[in-house]
Amino acid sequence: MNSEDFAKTKADFIAQWGTLGSSWGINRTMAQIHAFLMLAVEPTDTNEVMQALKISRGNANSNLRDLVGWGLVRRVTYPGDRKEYFEAEKDVWTMFCIIARERKRREIDPALNLLQSSSSKSYKKTDPEQQLFASQTKALAEFVQTADLVLDKVARSEESKVLPFLIKRFK
Amino acid sequence: MNSEDFAKTKADFIAQWGTLGSSWGINRTMAQIHAFLMLAVEPTDTNEVMQALKISRGNANSNLRDLVGWGLVRRVTYPGDRKEYFEAEKDVWTMFCIIARERKRREIDPALNLLQSSSSKSYKKTDPEQQLFASQTKALAEFVQTADLVLDKVARSEESKVLPFLIKRFK
DNA sequence: TTGAAGTTTCAGTAATTACTGAAACTTCGT
DNA sequence: ACGAAGTTTCAGTAATTACTGAAACTTCAA
């Protein structure tokens, strides 16, 4: 593939990855920056990101900060150069673990809190509505807790210890 | 718990579940309606939903339709009664499977398409950038495909065959 | 075939979320 | 201590997404 076509392919991939990001509940720009950095051979500065994705400095800055916050991107500095560069985590399993942990923290833990606090109140056994509320929140709490534990354990394991095993068991 | 306090607890739970829904990429109203129906002893009509959640008919209608589309809610009719009632799937494992299938279809499959089509093009081996693009998209494609298969298999299994096993292996 | 009961649609509006760009701030070399 | 290089903040604005409510549509009984 000549480099002109390749540039197109790459830009297209990044754009589409951004769209996918949206449907994943991640903002478009953040997903695009992540894709861009994941495909960058060398650490890249804010200006390059802005240029490549045609976004403002503020936008680039805040999404880069978020990505660093997630742990998907690292700040890199070189001695004698004041600029900051950014570099994405490229290992797929590591990325998966980071994302799993973060989604767990942001999505599962708060749900589990709500479910556990709701299900641990005491309800009137003679009222079918309270009865249902109690049993339903309890069942959900237990399920989510289990899922949480499993996810947690998987995301802490080494790829080589988990994936072959899951594949064998579930493929 | 007296019924006044219970009403409050329940309303509060539904409201919070809605907020959680947002952070899960599901719209607030849809999550609230789902919670409301999941906690309803009997099938419930649109008017009741509108009243309970203080939302408009249009909003209730479209979110109920979406929930039916997901398979999380069923339409129920009684002979001799023109009204339609709605009833939520209450079994937690079944809910999980439905949601897993739907998220797979909406989030994973499109990503896999993009990754596979990108990684199957041919790239110039002498260009490090094309090299990286090829290897990165390939690694992602393989990982996502595996995750997809595992999730698919899990979501098709019976709870009793999967959960005890995962718990034992990962708890 | 009419109209009452019920459901769906959708144009207009509200609420939310994301982005811009310029100003404020920080850091470092001289 | 000053100013150039670089980074962050944030008020204002744009884009997206969700919601309302009334009109259009459907269904059924008389």
CSV table of C-alpha atoms (C1' of nucleotides) in Angstrom, one decimal:
chain,number,residue,atom,x,y,z
A,1,MET,CA,0.0,0.0,0.0
A,2,ASN,CA,1.5,3.4,-1.0
A,3,SER,CA,1.8,6.0,1.7
A,4,GLU,CA,-1.0,8.1,0.4
A,5,ASP,CA,-3.5,5.3,0.5
A,6,PHE,CA,-2.2,4.2,3.9
A,7,ALA,CA,-2.7,7.7,5.3
A,8,LYS,CA,-6.3,7.5,4.2
A,9,THR,CA,-6.8,4.0,5.6
A,10,LYS,CA,-5.4,5.1,8.9
A,11,ALA,CA,-7.4,8.3,9.1
A,12,ASP,CA,-10.5,6.3,8.3
A,13,PHE,CA,-9.8,3.8,10.9
A,14,ILE,CA,-9.3,6.4,13.6
A,15,ALA,CA,-12.5,8.2,12.6
A,16,GLN,CA,-14.5,5.0,12.7
A,17,TRP,CA,-12.9,4.0,16.0
A,18,GLY,CA,-14.2,7.3,17.4
A,19,THR,CA,-17.7,6.5,16.2
A,20,LEU,CA,-17.5,3.1,17.9
A,21,GLY,CA,-16.3,4.8,21.0
A,22,SER,CA,-19.5,6.8,21.2
A,23,SER,CA,-21.6,3.7,21.2
A,24,TRP,CA,-19.4,2.4,24.0
A,25,GLY,CA,-20.1,5.4,26.1
A,26,ILE,CA,-16.7,6.8,25.6
A,27,ASN,CA,-16.5,10.2,23.9
A,28,ARG,CA,-15.6,10.3,20.3
A,29,THR,CA,-12.5,12.4,20.6
A,30,MET,CA,-11.1,10.4,23.5
A,31,ALA,CA,-11.4,7.2,21.5
A,32,GLN,CA,-9.9,8.8,18.4
A,33,ILE,CA,-6.9,10.1,20.4
A,34,HIS,CA,-6.4,6.7,21.8
A,35,ALA,CA,-6.5,5.1,18.4
A,36,PHE,CA,-4.1,7.7,17.1
A,37,LEU,CA,-1.6,7.1,19.8
A,38,MET,CA,-1.9,3.4,19.7
A,39,LEU,CA,-0.9,3.6,16.0
A,40,ALA,CA,1.9,6.1,16.5
A,41,VAL,CA,5.4,4.7,16.2
A,42,GLU,CA,6.8,7.3,18.6
A,43,PRO,CA,5.6,9.4,21.5
A,44,THR,CA,3.6,12.4,20.1
A,45,ASP,CA,3.0,15.9,21.4
A,46,THR,CA,-0.2,17.8,21.8
A,47,ASN,CA,0.3,19.8,18.7
A,48,GLU,CA,0.6,16.8,16.5
A,49,VAL,CA,-2.6,15.3,18.1
A,50,MET,CA,-4.4,18.6,17.5
A,51,GLN,CA,-3.3,18.7,13.9
A,52,ALA,CA,-4.0,15.0,13.1
A,53,LEU,CA,-7.5,15.1,14.5
A,54,LYS,CA,-8.3,18.7,13.8
A,55,ILE,CA,-9.3,19.5,17.3
A,56,SER,CA,-8.6,22.5,19.6
A,57,ARG,CA,-5.9,22.6,22.2
A,58,GLY,CA,-8.3,22.6,25.1
A,59,ASN,CA,-10.1,19.5,23.7
A,60,ALA,CA,-6.8,17.7,23.1
A,61,ASN,CA,-5.5,18.6,26.6
A,62,SER,CA,-8.5,17.4,28.5
A,63,ASN,CA,-8.9,14.2,26.6
A,64,LEU,CA,-5.2,13.4,26.9
A,65,ARG,CA,-5.5,14.1,30.6
A,66,ASP,CA,-8.4,11.7,30.9
A,67,LEU,CA,-6.6,9.0,29.0
A,68,VAL,CA,-3.6,9.4,31.3
A,69,GLY,CA,-6.1,9.1,34.2
A,70,TRP,CA,-7.3,5.8,32.8
A,71,GLY,CA,-3.8,4.6,32.5
A,72,LEU,CA,-4.2,4.0,28.8
A,73,VAL,CA,-1.7,6.7,27.9
A,74,ARG,CA,1.6,7.8,29.6
A,75,ARG,CA,3.3,11.1,29.6
A,76,VAL,CA,6.8,11.0,28.3
A,77,THR,CA,9.5,13.6,28.6
A,78,TYR,CA,13.0,13.8,27.1
A,79,PRO,CA,15.9,15.4,29.0
A,80,GLY,CA,16.6,18.8,27.5
A,81,ASP,CA,13.2,19.1,25.9
A,82,ARG,CA,10.4,20.9,27.7
A,83,LYS,CA,7.6,19.5,25.7
A,84,GLU,CA,5.5,16.6,26.9
A,85,TYR,CA,4.9,13.7,24.7
A,86,PHE,CA,2.3,11.0,24.9
A,87,GLU,CA,2.5,7.3,24.3
A,88,ALA,CA,-0.3,4.8,24.4
A,89,GLU,CA,-0.2,1.4,26.1
A,90,LYS,CA,0.0,-0.9,23.2
A,91,ASP,CA,-0.3,-4.4,24.7
A,92,VAL,CA,-3.9,-5.6,24.1
A,93,TRP,CA,-4.2,-7.6,27.3
A,94,THR,CA,-2.9,-4.8,29.4
A,95,MET,CA,-5.4,-2.5,27.8
A,96,PHE,CA,-8.2,-4.9,28.5
A,97,CYS,CA,-7.2,-5.1,32.1
A,98,ILE,CA,-7.1,-1.3,32.5
A,99,ILE,CA,-10.4,-0.8,30.8
A,100,ALA,CA,-12.0,-3.6,32.8
A,101,ARG,CA,-10.8,-2.2,36.1
A,102,GLU,CA,-11.9,1.3,35.2
A,103,ARG,CA,-15.4,0.2,34.1
A,104,LYS,CA,-15.7,-1.9,37.2
A,105,ARG,CA,-14.9,1.1,39.3
A,106,ARG,CA,-17.2,3.5,37.5
A,107,GLU,CA,-20.1,1.2,36.6
A,108,ILE,CA,-20.2,-1.9,38.7
A,109,ASP,CA,-19.1,-0.6,42.1
A,110,PRO,CA,-21.8,2.1,42.4
A,111,ALA,CA,-24.5,-0.3,41.3
A,112,LEU,CA,-23.4,-2.8,43.8
A,113,ASN,CA,-23.5,-0.2,46.5
A,114,LEU,CA,-27.0,0.7,45.7
A,115,LEU,CA,-28.1,-2.9,45.4
A,116,GLN,CA,-26.5,-4.0,48.7
A,117,SER,CA,-27.8,-1.1,50.7
A,118,SER,CA,-31.3,-1.6,49.2
A,119,SER,CA,-31.4,-5.3,49.8
A,120,SER,CA,-30.1,-5.1,53.3
A,121,LYS,CA,-33.0,-3.1,54.6
A,122,SER,CA,-35.8,-4.9,56.3
A,123,TYR,CA,-39.1,-5.4,54.5
A,124,LYS,CA,-42.6,-6.4,55.5
A,125,LYS,CA,-43.1,-10.0,54.5
A,126,THR,CA,-46.8,-9.7,54.3
A,127,ASP,CA,-46.6,-7.1,51.5
A,128,PRO,CA,-46.0,-8.7,48.1
A,129,GLU,CA,-44.5,-5.5,46.8
A,130,GLN,CA,-42.0,-5.2,49.5
A,131,GLN,CA,-41.4,-9.0,49.2
A,132,LEU,CA,-40.6,-8.6,45.5
A,133,PHE,CA,-38.4,-5.6,46.1
A,134,ALA,CA,-36.4,-7.5,48.7
A,135,SER,CA,-35.9,-10.6,46.6
A,136,GLN,CA,-35.2,-8.8,43.4
A,137,THR,CA,-32.6,-6.5,44.8
A,138,LYS,CA,-31.0,-9.4,46.7
A,139,ALA,CA,-30.8,-11.5,43.6
A,140,LEU,CA,-29.3,-8.6,41.6
A,141,ALA,CA,-26.8,-7.8,44.4
A,142,GLU,CA,-25.6,-11.4,44.5
A,143,PHE,CA,-25.2,-11.6,40.8
A,144,VAL,CA,-23.4,-8.4,40.4
A,145,GLN,CA,-21.1,-9.2,43.2
A,146,THR,CA,-20.2,-12.5,41.6
A,147,ALA,CA,-19.6,-10.9,38.3
A,148,ASP,CA,-17.5,-8.3,40.0
A,149,LEU,CA,-15.3,-10.8,41.7
A,150,VAL,CA,-14.8,-12.8,38.5
A,151,LEU,CA,-14.0,-9.8,36.4
A,152,ASP,CA,-11.6,-8.5,39.1
A,153,LYS,CA,-9.8,-11.8,39.2
A,154,VAL,CA,-9.6,-12.1,35.4
A,155,ALA,CA,-8.3,-8.6,35.1
A,156,ARG,CA,-5.6,-9.3,37.6
A,157,SER,CA,-4.4,-12.5,35.9
A,158,GLU,CA,-1.8,-12.9,33.3
A,159,GLU,CA,-3.1,-13.3,29.8
A,160,SER,CA,-1.3,-16.7,29.4
A,161,LYS,CA,-3.1,-18.0,32.5
A,162,VAL,CA,-6.6,-17.0,31.6
A,163,LEU,CA,-7.2,-16.8,27.9
A,164,PRO,CA,-6.1,-20.3,26.9
A,165,PHE,CA,-8.2,-21.6,29.7
A,166,LEU,CA,-11.3,-19.6,28.8
A,167,ILE,CA,-10.9,-20.4,25.1
A,168,LYS,CA,-10.6,-24.1,25.8
A,169,ARG,CA,-13.6,-24.1,28.1
A,170,PHE,CA,-15.9,-21.8,26.0
A,171,LYS,CA,-14.9,-21.8,22.4
B,1,MET,CA,-41.0,-0.9,56.9
B,2,ASN,CA,-44.3,1.0,56.6
B,3,SER,CA,-45.7,1.6,53.2
B,4,GLU,CA,-44.9,5.3,53.1
B,5,ASP,CA,-41.2,4.7,53.8
B,6,PHE,CA,-41.2,1.8,51.4
B,7,ALA,CA,-42.6,4.0,48.6
B,8,LYS,CA,-39.8,6.4,49.3
B,9,THR,CA,-37.2,3.7,49.3
B,10,LYS,CA,-38.5,2.3,46.0
B,11,ALA,CA,-38.8,5.6,44.3
B,12,ASP,CA,-35.3,6.4,45.4
B,13,PHE,CA,-33.9,3.1,44.1
B,14,ILE,CA,-35.5,3.7,40.8
B,15,ALA,CA,-34.2,7.2,40.5
B,16,GLN,CA,-30.7,6.1,41.4
B,17,TRP,CA,-30.9,3.1,39.0
B,18,GLY,CA,-31.6,5.6,36.3
B,19,THR,CA,-28.5,7.6,37.1
B,20,LEU,CA,-26.5,4.5,37.0
B,21,GLY,CA,-28.0,3.7,33.7
B,22,SER,CA,-26.6,6.9,32.3
B,23,SER,CA,-23.1,6.0,33.2
B,24,TRP,CA,-23.7,2.6,31.5
B,25,GLY,CA,-24.6,4.3,28.3
B,26,ILE,CA,-28.3,3.5,28.7
B,27,ASN,CA,-30.6,6.4,28.8
B,28,ARG,CA,-31.9,7.4,32.2
B,29,THR,CA,-35.6,6.9,31.5
B,30,MET,CA,-35.1,3.5,30.0
B,31,ALA,CA,-33.2,2.3,33.0
B,32,GLN,CA,-35.8,3.8,35.3
B,33,ILE,CA,-38.7,2.1,33.5
B,34,HIS,CA,-36.9,-1.1,33.5
B,35,ALA,CA,-36.3,-0.9,37.3
B,36,PHE,CA,-39.9,0.1,37.8
B,37,LEU,CA,-41.3,-2.9,35.9
B,38,MET,CA,-38.8,-5.2,37.5
B,39,LEU,CA,-40.2,-4.2,40.8
B,40,ALA,CA,-43.8,-4.3,39.7
B,41,VAL,CA,-45.9,-7.2,41.1
B,42,GLU,CA,-48.2,-7.2,38.1
B,43,PRO,CA,-48.1,-6.1,34.5
B,44,THR,CA,-48.4,-2.4,34.2
B,45,ASP,CA,-49.9,-0.1,31.6
B,46,THR,CA,-48.3,3.0,30.0
B,47,ASN,CA,-50.4,5.4,32.1
B,48,GLU,CA,-49.1,3.9,35.3
B,49,VAL,CA,-45.5,4.2,34.1
B,50,MET,CA,-46.0,7.8,33.0
B,51,GLN,CA,-47.5,8.7,36.4
B,52,ALA,CA,-44.9,6.8,38.5
B,53,LEU,CA,-41.9,8.3,36.7
B,54,LYS,CA,-43.6,11.7,35.8
B,55,ILE,CA,-42.8,11.4,32.1
B,56,SER,CA,-44.7,12.1,28.9
B,57,ARG,CA,-46.6,9.6,26.9
B,58,GLY,CA,-44.2,9.8,24.0
B,59,ASN,CA,-41.2,9.2,26.2
B,60,ALA,CA,-42.9,6.3,27.9
B,61,ASN,CA,-44.0,4.8,24.6
B,62,SER,CA,-40.6,5.0,22.9
B,63,ASN,CA,-38.6,3.7,25.9
B,64,LEU,CA,-41.1,0.9,26.4
B,65,ARG,CA,-40.7,0.0,22.8
B,66,ASP,CA,-37.0,-0.1,23.1
B,67,LEU,CA,-37.1,-2.3,26.1
B,68,VAL,CA,-39.4,-4.7,24.3
B,69,GLY,CA,-36.9,-4.6,21.4
B,70,TRP,CA,-34.1,-5.6,23.8
B,71,GLY,CA,-36.3,-8.4,25.1
B,72,LEU,CA,-36.1,-7.1,28.6
B,73,VAL,CA,-39.8,-6.3,28.7
B,74,ARG,CA,-42.8,-8.2,27.3
B,75,ARG,CA,-46.2,-6.9,26.1
B,76,VAL,CA,-49.1,-8.5,27.9
B,77,THR,CA,-52.7,-8.4,26.9
B,78,TYR,CA,-55.8,-9.7,28.7
B,79,PRO,CA,-58.8,-11.0,26.7
B,80,GLY,CA,-61.6,-8.5,26.9
B,81,ASP,CA,-59.2,-5.6,27.7
B,82,ARG,CA,-57.9,-3.4,25.0
B,83,LYS,CA,-55.1,-2.0,27.0
B,84,GLU,CA,-51.5,-3.2,26.7
B,85,TYR,CA,-49.6,-4.0,29.8
B,86,PHE,CA,-45.9,-4.5,30.2
B,87,GLU,CA,-44.0,-6.9,32.3
B,88,ALA,CA,-40.2,-7.1,32.8
B,89,GLU,CA,-38.1,-10.2,32.6
B,90,LYS,CA,-37.3,-10.8,36.3
B,91,ASP,CA,-34.8,-13.6,36.2
B,92,VAL,CA,-31.3,-12.2,36.7
B,93,TRP,CA,-29.4,-14.7,34.6
B,94,THR,CA,-31.8,-14.3,31.7
B,95,MET,CA,-31.4,-10.5,32.0
B,96,PHE,CA,-27.7,-10.9,31.9
B,97,CYS,CA,-27.8,-13.0,28.8
B,98,ILE,CA,-30.1,-10.6,27.0
B,99,ILE,CA,-28.0,-7.6,27.8
B,100,ALA,CA,-24.8,-9.5,26.9
B,101,ARG,CA,-26.2,-10.5,23.5
B,102,GLU,CA,-27.4,-7.0,22.8
B,103,ARG,CA,-24.2,-5.3,23.8
B,104,LYS,CA,-22.3,-7.8,21.7
B,105,ARG,CA,-24.4,-7.1,18.7
B,106,ARG,CA,-24.2,-3.3,19.2
B,107,GLU,CA,-20.7,-2.8,20.5
B,108,ILE,CA,-18.5,-5.7,19.7
B,109,ASP,CA,-19.6,-6.9,16.3
B,110,PRO,CA,-19.1,-3.5,14.6
B,111,ALA,CA,-15.7,-3.1,16.2
B,112,LEU,CA,-14.7,-6.6,15.1
B,113,ASN,CA,-15.8,-5.8,11.5
B,114,LEU,CA,-13.7,-2.7,11.4
B,115,LEU,CA,-10.7,-4.5,13.0
B,116,GLN,CA,-10.9,-7.5,10.7
B,117,SER,CA,-11.3,-5.4,7.5
B,118,SER,CA,-8.4,-3.2,8.6
B,119,SER,CA,-6.1,-5.9,9.5
B,120,SER,CA,-6.7,-8.0,6.4
B,121,LYS,CA,-5.4,-5.4,4.0
B,122,SER,CA,-1.8,-5.7,2.9
B,123,TYR,CA,0.8,-3.3,4.2
B,124,LYS,CA,4.3,-2.4,3.3
B,125,LYS,CA,6.7,-4.2,5.5
B,126,THR,CA,9.4,-1.7,5.1
B,127,ASP,CA,7.4,1.1,6.6
B,128,PRO,CA,7.4,1.0,10.4
B,129,GLU,CA,4.1,2.9,10.6
B,130,GLN,CA,2.3,0.5,8.3
B,131,GLN,CA,4.0,-2.4,10.2
B,132,LEU,CA,2.6,-1.1,13.5
B,133,PHE,CA,-0.8,-0.5,12.0
B,134,ALA,CA,-0.9,-4.1,10.7
B,135,SER,CA,0.2,-5.7,13.9
B,136,GLN,CA,-1.9,-3.6,16.2
B,137,THR,CA,-5.1,-4.1,14.3
B,138,LYS,CA,-4.4,-7.8,14.0
B,139,ALA,CA,-3.8,-8.2,17.7
B,140,LEU,CA,-6.9,-6.3,18.6
B,141,ALA,CA,-9.0,-8.2,16.1
B,142,GLU,CA,-7.8,-11.5,17.5
B,143,PHE,CA,-8.4,-10.4,21.1
B,144,VAL,CA,-11.9,-9.0,20.4
B,145,GLN,CA,-12.8,-12.1,18.4
B,146,THR,CA,-11.9,-14.4,21.3
B,147,ALA,CA,-13.7,-12.2,23.8
B,148,ASP,CA,-16.7,-12.3,21.5
B,149,LEU,CA,-16.7,-16.1,21.3
B,150,VAL,CA,-16.3,-16.5,25.1
B,151,LEU,CA,-19.1,-14.0,25.8
B,152,ASP,CA,-21.3,-15.6,23.2
B,153,LYS,CA,-20.8,-19.1,24.7
B,154,VAL,CA,-21.3,-17.9,28.3
B,155,ALA,CA,-24.5,-16.0,27.4
B,156,ARG,CA,-25.9,-19.1,25.7
B,157,SER,CA,-25.2,-21.4,28.6
B,158,GLU,CA,-27.4,-22.2,31.6
B,159,GLU,CA,-26.6,-20.3,34.7
B,160,SER,CA,-26.1,-23.5,36.7
B,161,LYS,CA,-23.5,-24.7,34.2
B,162,VAL,CA,-21.4,-21.6,34.1
B,163,LEU,CA,-21.5,-19.6,37.2
B,164,PRO,CA,-20.5,-22.2,39.7
B,165,PHE,CA,-17.6,-23.0,37.4
B,166,LEU,CA,-16.4,-19.5,37.0
B,167,ILE,CA,-16.8,-18.8,40.7
B,168,LYS,CA,-14.7,-21.9,41.6
B,169,ARG,CA,-12.1,-20.9,39.1
B,170,PHE,CA,-11.9,-17.2,39.7
B,171,LYS,CA,-13.3,-16.3,43.1
C,1,DT,C1',-69.7,3.7,10.0
C,2,DT,C1',-69.1,6.2,13.9
C,3,DG,C1',-66.7,7.3,17.9
C,4,DA,C1',-64.4,6.0,22.2
C,5,DA,C1',-60.3,3.9,23.8
C,6,DG,C1',-55.8,3.2,23.1
C,7,DT,C1',-51.2,3.7,20.6
C,8,DT,C1',-47.7,5.8,17.8
C,9,DT,C1',-45.4,9.5,15.6
C,10,DC,C1',-42.8,13.6,15.3
C,11,DA,C1',-41.9,18.7,15.1
C,12,DG,C1',-40.4,21.7,18.4
C,13,DT,C1',-37.9,22.3,22.7
C,14,DA,C1',-35.2,21.3,26.7
C,15,DA,C1',-31.2,19.2,28.8
C,16,DT,C1',-26.9,17.3,28.5
C,17,DT,C1',-22.5,16.8,26.8
C,18,DA,C1',-18.5,18.1,24.1
C,19,DC,C1',-15.5,21.6,22.0
C,20,DT,C1',-13.2,26.1,21.1
C,21,DG,C1',-10.0,29.6,21.7
C,22,DA,C1',-8.1,33.0,24.2
C,23,DA,C1',-6.4,34.2,28.8
C,24,DA,C1',-4.1,32.7,32.9
C,25,DC,C1',-0.8,30.1,34.7
C,26,DT,C1',3.7,27.4,35.1
C,27,DT,C1',8.4,26.4,34.2
C,28,DC,C1',12.8,27.1,33.1
C,29,DG,C1',16.9,29.4,30.9
C,30,DT,C1',19.4,33.7,30.9
D,1,DA,C1',13.4,39.1,37.5
D,2,DC,C1',12.1,38.6,32.8
D,3,DG,C1',10.3,36.5,28.9
D,4,DA,C1',9.8,32.5,25.8
D,5,DA,C1',7.9,27.9,25.6
D,6,DG,C1',4.7,25.1,27.1
D,7,DT,C1',0.3,23.7,29.6
D,8,DT,C1',-4.1,24.3,31.8
D,9,DT,C1',-8.5,26.4,32.6
D,10,DC,C1',-12.9,27.9,31.6
D,11,DA,C1',-16.7,31.0,29.9
D,12,DG,C1',-19.2,30.9,25.9
D,13,DT,C1',-20.9,28.1,22.1
D,14,DA,C1',-21.9,24.1,19.3
D,15,DA,C1',-23.5,19.5,18.7
D,16,DT,C1',-25.9,15.7,20.4
D,17,DT,C1',-29.4,13.4,22.8
D,18,DA,C1',-33.6,13.1,25.2
D,19,DC,C1',-38.4,14.7,26.1
D,20,DT,C1',-43.0,16.8,25.5
D,21,DG,C1',-47.5,17.1,24.0
D,22,DA,C1',-50.7,17.3,20.6
D,23,DA,C1',-52.2,15.4,16.2
D,24,DA,C1',-52.5,11.3,13.5
D,25,DC,C1',-53.4,6.8,13.4
D,26,DT,C1',-55.5,2.1,14.7
D,27,DT,C1',-58.7,-1.0,16.7
D,28,DC,C1',-62.9,-2.5,18.1
D,29,DA,C1',-67.8,-2.4,19.9
D,30,DA,C1',-72.3,-1.0,18.9
